[in-house]
Short mmCIF file of C-alpha atoms and ligand atoms in Angstrom, two decimals:
data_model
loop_
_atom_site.label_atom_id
_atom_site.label_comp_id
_atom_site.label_asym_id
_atom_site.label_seq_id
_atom_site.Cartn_x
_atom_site.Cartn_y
_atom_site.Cartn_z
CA UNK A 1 -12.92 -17.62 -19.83
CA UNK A 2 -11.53 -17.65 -16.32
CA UNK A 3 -13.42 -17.84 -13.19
CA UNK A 4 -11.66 -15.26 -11.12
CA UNK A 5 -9.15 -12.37 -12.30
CA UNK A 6 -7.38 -11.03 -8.86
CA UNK A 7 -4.80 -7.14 -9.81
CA UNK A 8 -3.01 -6.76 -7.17
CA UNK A 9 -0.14 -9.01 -5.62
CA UNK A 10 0.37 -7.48 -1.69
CA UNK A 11 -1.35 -9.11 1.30
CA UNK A 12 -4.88 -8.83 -0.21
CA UNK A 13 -4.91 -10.17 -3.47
CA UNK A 14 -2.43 -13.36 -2.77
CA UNK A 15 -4.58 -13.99 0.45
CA UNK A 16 -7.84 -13.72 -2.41
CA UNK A 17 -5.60 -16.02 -4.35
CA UNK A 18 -5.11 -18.97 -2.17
CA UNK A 19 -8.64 -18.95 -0.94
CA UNK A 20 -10.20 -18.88 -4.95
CA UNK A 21 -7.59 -21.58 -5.90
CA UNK A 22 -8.30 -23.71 -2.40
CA UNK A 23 -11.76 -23.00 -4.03
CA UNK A 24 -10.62 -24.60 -7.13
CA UNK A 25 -11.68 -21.57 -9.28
CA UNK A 26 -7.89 -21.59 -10.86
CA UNK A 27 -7.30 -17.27 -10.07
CA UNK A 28 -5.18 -15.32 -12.63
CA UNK A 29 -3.17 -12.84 -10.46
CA UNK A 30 -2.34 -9.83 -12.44
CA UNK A 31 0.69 -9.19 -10.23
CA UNK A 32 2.00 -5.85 -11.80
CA UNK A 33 5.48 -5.66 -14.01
CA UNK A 34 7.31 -3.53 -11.33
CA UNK A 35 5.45 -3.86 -7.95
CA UNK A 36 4.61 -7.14 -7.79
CA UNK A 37 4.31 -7.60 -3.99
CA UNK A 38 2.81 -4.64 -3.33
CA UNK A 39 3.80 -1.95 -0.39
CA UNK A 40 5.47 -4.90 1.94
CA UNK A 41 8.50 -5.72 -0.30
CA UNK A 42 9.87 -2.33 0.32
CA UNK A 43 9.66 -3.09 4.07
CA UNK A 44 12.51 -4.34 6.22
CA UNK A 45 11.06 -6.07 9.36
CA UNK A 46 7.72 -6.80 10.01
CA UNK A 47 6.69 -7.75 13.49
CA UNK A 48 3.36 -7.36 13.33
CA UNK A 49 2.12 -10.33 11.15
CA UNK A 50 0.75 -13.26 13.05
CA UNK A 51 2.92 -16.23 13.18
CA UNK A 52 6.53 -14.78 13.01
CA UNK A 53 7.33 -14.34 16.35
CA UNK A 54 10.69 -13.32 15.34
CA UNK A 55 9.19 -10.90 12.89
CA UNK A 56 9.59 -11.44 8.84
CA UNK A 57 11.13 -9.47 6.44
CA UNK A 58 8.62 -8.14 4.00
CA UNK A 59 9.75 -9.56 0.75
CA UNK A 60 10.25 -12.69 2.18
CA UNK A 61 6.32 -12.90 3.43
CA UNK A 62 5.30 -11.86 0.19
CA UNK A 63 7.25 -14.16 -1.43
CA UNK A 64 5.70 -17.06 0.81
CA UNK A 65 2.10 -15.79 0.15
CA UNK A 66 2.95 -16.35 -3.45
CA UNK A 67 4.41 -19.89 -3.32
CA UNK A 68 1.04 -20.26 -1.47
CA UNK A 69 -1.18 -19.34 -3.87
CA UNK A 70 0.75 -20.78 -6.74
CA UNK A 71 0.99 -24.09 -4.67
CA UNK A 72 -2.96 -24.68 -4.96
CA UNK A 73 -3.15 -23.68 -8.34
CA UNK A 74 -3.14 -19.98 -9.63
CA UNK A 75 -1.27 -18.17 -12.38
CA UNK A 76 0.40 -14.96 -11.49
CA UNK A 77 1.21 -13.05 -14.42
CA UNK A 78 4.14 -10.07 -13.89
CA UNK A 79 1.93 -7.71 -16.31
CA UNK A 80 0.28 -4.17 -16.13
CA UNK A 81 -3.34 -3.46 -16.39
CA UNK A 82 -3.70 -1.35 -19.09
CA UNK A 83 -7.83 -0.84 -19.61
CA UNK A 84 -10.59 -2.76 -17.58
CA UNK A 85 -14.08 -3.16 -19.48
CA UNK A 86 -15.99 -4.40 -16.26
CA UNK A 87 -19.79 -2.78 -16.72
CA UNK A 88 -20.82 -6.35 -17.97
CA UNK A 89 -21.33 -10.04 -17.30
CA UNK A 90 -17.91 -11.08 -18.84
CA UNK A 91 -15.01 -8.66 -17.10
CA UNK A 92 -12.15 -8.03 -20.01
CA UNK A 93 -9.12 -7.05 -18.81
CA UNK A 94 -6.25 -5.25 -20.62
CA UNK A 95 -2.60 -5.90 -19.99
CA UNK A 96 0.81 -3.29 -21.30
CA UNK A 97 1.66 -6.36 -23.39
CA UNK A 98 -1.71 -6.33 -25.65
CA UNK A 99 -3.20 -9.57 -23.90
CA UNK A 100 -7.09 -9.43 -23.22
CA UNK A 101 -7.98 -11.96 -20.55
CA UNK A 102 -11.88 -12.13 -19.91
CA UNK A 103 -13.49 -13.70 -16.54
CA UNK A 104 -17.06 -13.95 -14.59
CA UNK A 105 -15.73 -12.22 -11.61
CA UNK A 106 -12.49 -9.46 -10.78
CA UNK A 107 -11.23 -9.10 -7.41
CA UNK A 108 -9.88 -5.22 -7.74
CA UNK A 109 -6.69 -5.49 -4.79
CA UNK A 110 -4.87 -2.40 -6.31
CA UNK A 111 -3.21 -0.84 -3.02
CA UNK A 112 -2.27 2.72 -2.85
CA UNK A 113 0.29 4.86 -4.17
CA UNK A 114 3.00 7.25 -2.41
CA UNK A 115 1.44 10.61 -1.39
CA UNK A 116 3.29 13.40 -2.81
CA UNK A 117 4.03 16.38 -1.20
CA UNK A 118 3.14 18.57 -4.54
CA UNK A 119 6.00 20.89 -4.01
CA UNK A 120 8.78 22.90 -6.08
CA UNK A 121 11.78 20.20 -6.28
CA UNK A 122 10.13 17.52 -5.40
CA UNK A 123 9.17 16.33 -8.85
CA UNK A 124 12.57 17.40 -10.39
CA UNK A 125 15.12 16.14 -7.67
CA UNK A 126 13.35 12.52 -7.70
CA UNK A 127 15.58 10.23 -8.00
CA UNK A 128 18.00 12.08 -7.59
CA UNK A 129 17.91 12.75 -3.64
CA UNK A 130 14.11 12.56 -3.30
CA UNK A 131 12.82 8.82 -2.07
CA UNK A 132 9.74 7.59 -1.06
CA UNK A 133 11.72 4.18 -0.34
CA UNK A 134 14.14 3.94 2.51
CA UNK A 135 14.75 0.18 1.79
CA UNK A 136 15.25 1.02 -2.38
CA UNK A 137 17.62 3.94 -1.63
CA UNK A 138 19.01 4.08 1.86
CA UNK A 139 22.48 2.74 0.54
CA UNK A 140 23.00 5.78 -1.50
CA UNK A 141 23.25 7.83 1.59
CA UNK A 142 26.02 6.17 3.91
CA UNK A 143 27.34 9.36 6.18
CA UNK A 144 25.15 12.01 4.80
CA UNK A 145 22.65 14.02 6.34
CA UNK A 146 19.29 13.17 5.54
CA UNK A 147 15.37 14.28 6.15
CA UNK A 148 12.34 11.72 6.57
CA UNK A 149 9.06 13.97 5.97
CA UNK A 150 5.87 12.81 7.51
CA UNK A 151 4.65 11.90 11.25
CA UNK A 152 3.07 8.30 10.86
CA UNK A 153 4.54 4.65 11.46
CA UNK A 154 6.12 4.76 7.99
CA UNK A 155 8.04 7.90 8.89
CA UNK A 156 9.63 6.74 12.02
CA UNK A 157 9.93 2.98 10.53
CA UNK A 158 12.23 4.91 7.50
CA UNK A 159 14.16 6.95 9.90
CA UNK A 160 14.77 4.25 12.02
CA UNK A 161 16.09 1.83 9.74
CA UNK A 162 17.73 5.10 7.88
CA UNK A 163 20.02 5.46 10.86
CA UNK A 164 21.94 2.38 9.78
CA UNK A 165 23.45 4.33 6.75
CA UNK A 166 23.25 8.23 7.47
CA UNK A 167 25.20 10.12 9.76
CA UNK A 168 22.14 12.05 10.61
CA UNK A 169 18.24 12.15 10.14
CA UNK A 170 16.35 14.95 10.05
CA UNK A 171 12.23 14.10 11.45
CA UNK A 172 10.20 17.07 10.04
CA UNK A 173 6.30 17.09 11.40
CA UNK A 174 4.12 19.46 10.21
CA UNK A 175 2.55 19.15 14.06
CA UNK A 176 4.15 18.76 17.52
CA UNK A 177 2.82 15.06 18.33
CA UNK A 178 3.05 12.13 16.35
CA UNK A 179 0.70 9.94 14.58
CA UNK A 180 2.62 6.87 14.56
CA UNK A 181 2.18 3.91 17.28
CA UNK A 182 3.70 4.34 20.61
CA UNK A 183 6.37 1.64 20.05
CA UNK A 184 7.38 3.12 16.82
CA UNK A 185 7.47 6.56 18.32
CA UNK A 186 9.68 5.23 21.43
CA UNK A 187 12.46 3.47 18.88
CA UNK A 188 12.99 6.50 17.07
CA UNK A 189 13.08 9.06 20.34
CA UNK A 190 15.55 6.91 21.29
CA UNK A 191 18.00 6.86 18.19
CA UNK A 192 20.65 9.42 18.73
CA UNK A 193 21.22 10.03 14.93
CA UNK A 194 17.23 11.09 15.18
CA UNK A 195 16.49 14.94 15.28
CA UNK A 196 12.72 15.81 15.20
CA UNK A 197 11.98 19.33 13.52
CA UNK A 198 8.12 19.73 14.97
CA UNK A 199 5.21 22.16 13.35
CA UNK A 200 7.61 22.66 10.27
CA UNK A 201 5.66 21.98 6.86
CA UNK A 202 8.40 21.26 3.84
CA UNK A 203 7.74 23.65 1.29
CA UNK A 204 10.54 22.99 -1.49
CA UNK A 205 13.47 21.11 -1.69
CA UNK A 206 16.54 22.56 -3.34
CA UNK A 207 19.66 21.91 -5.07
CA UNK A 208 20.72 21.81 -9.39
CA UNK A 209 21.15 18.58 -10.30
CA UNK A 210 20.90 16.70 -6.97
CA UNK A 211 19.53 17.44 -3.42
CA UNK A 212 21.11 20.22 -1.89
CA UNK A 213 18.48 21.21 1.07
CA UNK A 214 15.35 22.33 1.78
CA UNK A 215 13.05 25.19 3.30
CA UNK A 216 10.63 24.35 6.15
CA UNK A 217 7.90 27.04 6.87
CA UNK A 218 7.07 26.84 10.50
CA UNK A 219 3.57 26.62 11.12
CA UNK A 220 2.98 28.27 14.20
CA UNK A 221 4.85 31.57 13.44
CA UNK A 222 5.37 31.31 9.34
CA UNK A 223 9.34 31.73 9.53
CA UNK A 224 11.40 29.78 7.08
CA UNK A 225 14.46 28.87 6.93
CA UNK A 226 16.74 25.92 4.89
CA UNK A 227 18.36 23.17 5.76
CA UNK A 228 21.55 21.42 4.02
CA UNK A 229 21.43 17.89 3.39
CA UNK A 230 22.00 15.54 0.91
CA UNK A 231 18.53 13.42 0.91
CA UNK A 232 14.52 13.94 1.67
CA UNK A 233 12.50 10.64 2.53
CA UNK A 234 8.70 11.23 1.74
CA UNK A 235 6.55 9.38 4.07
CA UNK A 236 3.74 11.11 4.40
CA UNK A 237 0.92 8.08 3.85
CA UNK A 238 -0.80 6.72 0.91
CA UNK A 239 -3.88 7.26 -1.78
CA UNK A 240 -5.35 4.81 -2.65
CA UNK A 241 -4.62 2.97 -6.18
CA UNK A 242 -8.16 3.68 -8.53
CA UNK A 243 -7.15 5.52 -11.26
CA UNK A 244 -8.43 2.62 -13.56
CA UNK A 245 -11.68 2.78 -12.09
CA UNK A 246 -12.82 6.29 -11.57
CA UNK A 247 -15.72 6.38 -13.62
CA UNK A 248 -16.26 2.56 -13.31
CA UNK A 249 -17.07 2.13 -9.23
CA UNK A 250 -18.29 4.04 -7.15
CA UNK A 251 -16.10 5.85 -4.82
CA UNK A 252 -16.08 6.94 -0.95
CA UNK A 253 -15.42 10.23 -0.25
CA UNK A 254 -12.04 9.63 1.49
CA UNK A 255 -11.70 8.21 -2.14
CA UNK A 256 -11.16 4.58 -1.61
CA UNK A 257 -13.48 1.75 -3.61
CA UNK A 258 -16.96 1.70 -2.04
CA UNK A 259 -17.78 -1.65 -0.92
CA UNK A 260 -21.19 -2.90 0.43
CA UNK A 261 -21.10 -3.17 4.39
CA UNK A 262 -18.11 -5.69 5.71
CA UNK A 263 -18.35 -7.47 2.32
CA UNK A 264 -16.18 -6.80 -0.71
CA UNK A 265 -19.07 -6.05 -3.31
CA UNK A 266 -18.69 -2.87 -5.12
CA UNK A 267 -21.02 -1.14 -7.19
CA UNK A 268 -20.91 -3.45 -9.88
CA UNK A 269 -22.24 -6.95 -9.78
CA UNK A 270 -19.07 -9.73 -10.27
CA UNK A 271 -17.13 -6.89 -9.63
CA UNK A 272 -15.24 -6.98 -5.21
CA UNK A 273 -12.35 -5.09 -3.96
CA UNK A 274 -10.30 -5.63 -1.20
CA UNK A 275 -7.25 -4.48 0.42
CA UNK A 276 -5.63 -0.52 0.94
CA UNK A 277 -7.80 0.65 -2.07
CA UNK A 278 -11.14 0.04 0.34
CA UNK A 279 -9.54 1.18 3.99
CA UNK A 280 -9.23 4.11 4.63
CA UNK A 281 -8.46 3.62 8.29
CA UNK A 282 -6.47 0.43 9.26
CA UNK A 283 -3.97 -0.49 6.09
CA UNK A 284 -1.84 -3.13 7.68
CA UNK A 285 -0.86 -6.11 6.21
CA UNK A 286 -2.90 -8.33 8.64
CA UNK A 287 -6.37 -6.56 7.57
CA UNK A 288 -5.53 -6.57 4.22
CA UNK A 289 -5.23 -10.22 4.25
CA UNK A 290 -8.33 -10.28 5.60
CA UNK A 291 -10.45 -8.58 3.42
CA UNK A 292 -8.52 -10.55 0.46
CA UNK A 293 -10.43 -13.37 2.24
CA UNK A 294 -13.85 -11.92 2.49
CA UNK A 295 -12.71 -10.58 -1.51
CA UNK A 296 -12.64 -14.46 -2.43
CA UNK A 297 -15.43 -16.13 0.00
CA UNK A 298 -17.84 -13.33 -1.71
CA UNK A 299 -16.48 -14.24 -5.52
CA UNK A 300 -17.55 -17.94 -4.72
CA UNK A 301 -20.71 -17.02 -3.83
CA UNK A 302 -21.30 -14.86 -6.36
CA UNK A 303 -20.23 -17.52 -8.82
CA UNK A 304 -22.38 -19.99 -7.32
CA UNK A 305 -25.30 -18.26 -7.54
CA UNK A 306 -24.74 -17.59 -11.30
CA UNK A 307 -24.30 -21.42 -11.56
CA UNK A 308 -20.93 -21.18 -12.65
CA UNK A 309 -19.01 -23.14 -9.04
CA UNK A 310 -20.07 -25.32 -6.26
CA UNK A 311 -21.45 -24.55 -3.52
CA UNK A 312 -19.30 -21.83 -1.32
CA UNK A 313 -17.20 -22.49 2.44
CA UNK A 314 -19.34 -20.17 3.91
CA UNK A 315 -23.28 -19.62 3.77
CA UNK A 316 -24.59 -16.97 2.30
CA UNK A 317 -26.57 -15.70 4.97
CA UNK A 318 -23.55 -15.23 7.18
CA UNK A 319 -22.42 -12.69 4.67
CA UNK A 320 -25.66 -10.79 4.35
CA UNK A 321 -25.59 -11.07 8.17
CA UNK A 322 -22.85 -9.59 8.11
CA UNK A 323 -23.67 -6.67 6.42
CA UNK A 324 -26.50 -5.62 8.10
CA UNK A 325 -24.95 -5.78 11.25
CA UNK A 326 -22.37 -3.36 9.84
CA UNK A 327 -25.45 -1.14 8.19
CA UNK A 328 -26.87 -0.69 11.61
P1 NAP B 1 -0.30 7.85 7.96
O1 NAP B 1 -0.51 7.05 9.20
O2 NAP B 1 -1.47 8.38 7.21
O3 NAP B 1 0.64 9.08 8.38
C1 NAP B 1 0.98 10.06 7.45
C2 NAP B 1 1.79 11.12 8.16
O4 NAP B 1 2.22 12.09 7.18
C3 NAP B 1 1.00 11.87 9.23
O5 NAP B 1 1.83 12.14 10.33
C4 NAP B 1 0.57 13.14 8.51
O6 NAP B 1 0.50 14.25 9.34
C5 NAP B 1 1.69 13.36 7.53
N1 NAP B 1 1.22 14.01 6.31
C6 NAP B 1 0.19 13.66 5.50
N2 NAP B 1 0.09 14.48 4.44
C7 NAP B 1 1.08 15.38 4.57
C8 NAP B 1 1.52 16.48 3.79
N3 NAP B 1 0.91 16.81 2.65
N4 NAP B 1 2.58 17.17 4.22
C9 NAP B 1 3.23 16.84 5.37
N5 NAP B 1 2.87 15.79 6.16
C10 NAP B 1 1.81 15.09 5.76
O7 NAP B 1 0.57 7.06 6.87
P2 NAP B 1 1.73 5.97 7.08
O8 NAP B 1 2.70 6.38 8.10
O9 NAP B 1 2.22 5.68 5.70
O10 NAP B 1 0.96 4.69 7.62
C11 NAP B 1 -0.14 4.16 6.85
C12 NAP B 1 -0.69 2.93 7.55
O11 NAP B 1 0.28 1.87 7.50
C13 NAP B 1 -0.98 3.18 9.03
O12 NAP B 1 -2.14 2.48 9.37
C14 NAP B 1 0.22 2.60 9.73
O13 NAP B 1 -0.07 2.13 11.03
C15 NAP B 1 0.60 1.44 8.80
N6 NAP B 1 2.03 1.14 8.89
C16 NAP B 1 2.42 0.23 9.85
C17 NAP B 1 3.75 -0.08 10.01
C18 NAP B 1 4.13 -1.08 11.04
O14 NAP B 1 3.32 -1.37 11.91
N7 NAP B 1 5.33 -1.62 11.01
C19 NAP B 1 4.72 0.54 9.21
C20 NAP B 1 4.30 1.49 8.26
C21 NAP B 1 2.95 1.78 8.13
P3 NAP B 1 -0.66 14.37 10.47
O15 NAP B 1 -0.24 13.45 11.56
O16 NAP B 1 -0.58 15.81 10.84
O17 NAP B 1 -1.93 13.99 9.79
#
């Protein structure tokens, strides 16, 4: 039986993973079959991690948070969680390919999953003109006219770097301000290829076989009318990842993992989360990593104090400290 079973492979549960296997507690990452990386390896440039000044390209960071991990000792196993039995002392979980591993403690560092806009065409036409990937897809539309849906730092990062293959982009906003960070709102402003359509809420995308168009209801007067193009970008935020654990953890209401104060204890003992499936707010890469942190710091104490490791980096105290400040 392992010590330490991490799902999830972005910033938070490789960060979890070097920390456990600097902690010699030998993690098993459950990395995923097809998103092993999580969100950042369908990012171009990110400028926002500390210590690439000249920014990284997401794929390549996760890639190095891997070697990281792997270099102090864990296994990362390109599987799919199939079933979790987590209630008791021993945690059992299922992989796609049949395997049961079993371990004191699970570090839950799921993510979150594309939103969906829940609309006529956009279930039919994906894949076939609807993305919610600009990096994945954005070759497929050299000199075609395109639409990026949402208002966030995702949206303009898409139609920014979407500019490098379409002849135009299409913003729509279902408001008249943005909710993305100034610097990202100033790049795309300034792209010529960029039009915004503001207070315009997508309500179905057209065409037979491919994308064809699509119909934007304004929402100040109710109008609608369509407009041709070739491609729709969703990028309208994320939910987070739980669907394994709905009627296992407790839940918040904005329907991320409920964790206890600033640690990563959930509502089952043995049992911490960390990452996009407990933040509802901040969701970079750079908090994520953090919490992966806190994720593995609490899963050594946790293991110490069942007398299964040595005695944890941190003190105990400083944790419950911690959480009490938060409480208050
Ligand atoms: P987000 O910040 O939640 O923004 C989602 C956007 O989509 C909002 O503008 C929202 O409109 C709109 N929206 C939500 N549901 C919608 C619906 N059903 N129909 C139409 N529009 C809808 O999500 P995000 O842009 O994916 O960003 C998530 C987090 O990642 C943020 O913290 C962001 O800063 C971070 N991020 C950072 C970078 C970077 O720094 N390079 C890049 C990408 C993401 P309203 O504004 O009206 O709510």
């Amino acid at each position: 039986m392992r010590h330490v079973i991490i799902i999830g492979s972005g910033p938070a549960g490789y960060t979890a993973a070097i920390y456990a296997a600097r902690a010699n507690l030998e993690p098993l990452v459950i990395a995923s079959s097809v998103e092993a990386g999580g969100e950042l390896m369908n990012t171009t440039d990110v400028e926002n991690f500390p210590g690439f000044p000249e920014g990284i390209q997401g794929p390549d960071l996760m890639t190095k948070m891997q070697e990281q991990a792997e270099r102090f000792g864990a296994e990362v196993l390109y599987d799919d969680v199939v079933d979790l039995d987590i209630s008791g002392p021993v945690k059992r979980v299922t992989l796609g390919s049949g395997t049961v591993h079993e371990a004191t403690t699970l570090i839950y560092a799921t993510g979150s999953a594309h939103r969906k806009i829940g609309i006529e065409g956009e279930e039919r036409l994906s894949g076939r003109g609807v993305s919610y990937c600009a990096t994945c897809d954005g070759f497929f539309f050299r000199e075609r006219t395109i639409a990026v849906v949402g208002g966030g730092d995702s949206a303009m990062e898409e139609a920014t770097f979407l500019t490098k293959f379409a002849s135009k982009v299409y913003v729509i906003h279902r408001r008249d301000e943005l909710r993305a960070s100034k610097i990202m709102q100033e790049r795309a402003f300034a792209n010529p290829k960029i039009e915004f359509i503001w207070n315009s809420a997508v309500v179905d995308i057209v065409g037979e076989d491919v994308v064809s168009g699509l119909v934007v209801r304004s929402t100040v007067d109710g109008s609608e009318r369509e407009i041709a193009l070739d491609g729709v970008f969703v990028a309208i935020g994320n939910d987070p990842r739980t669907h394994l654990v709905h009627d296992k953890l407790e839940l918040t209401s904005a329907g991320t993992i409920w964790v206890d104060g600033r640690s990563s204890r959930t509502s089952l003992p043995g049992v911490f989360a960390a990452g996009d499936v407990i933040d509802p707010t901040y969701r970079q890469a750079v908090t994520a990593a953090g919490t992966g942190t806190v994720a593995a710091l609490d899963v050594e104490h946790f293991l110490a104090a069942v007398g299964e490791a040595g005695a944890p980096d941190v003190d105990a105290d400083q944790i419950e400290g911690l959480a009490e400040v938060d409480a208050a």
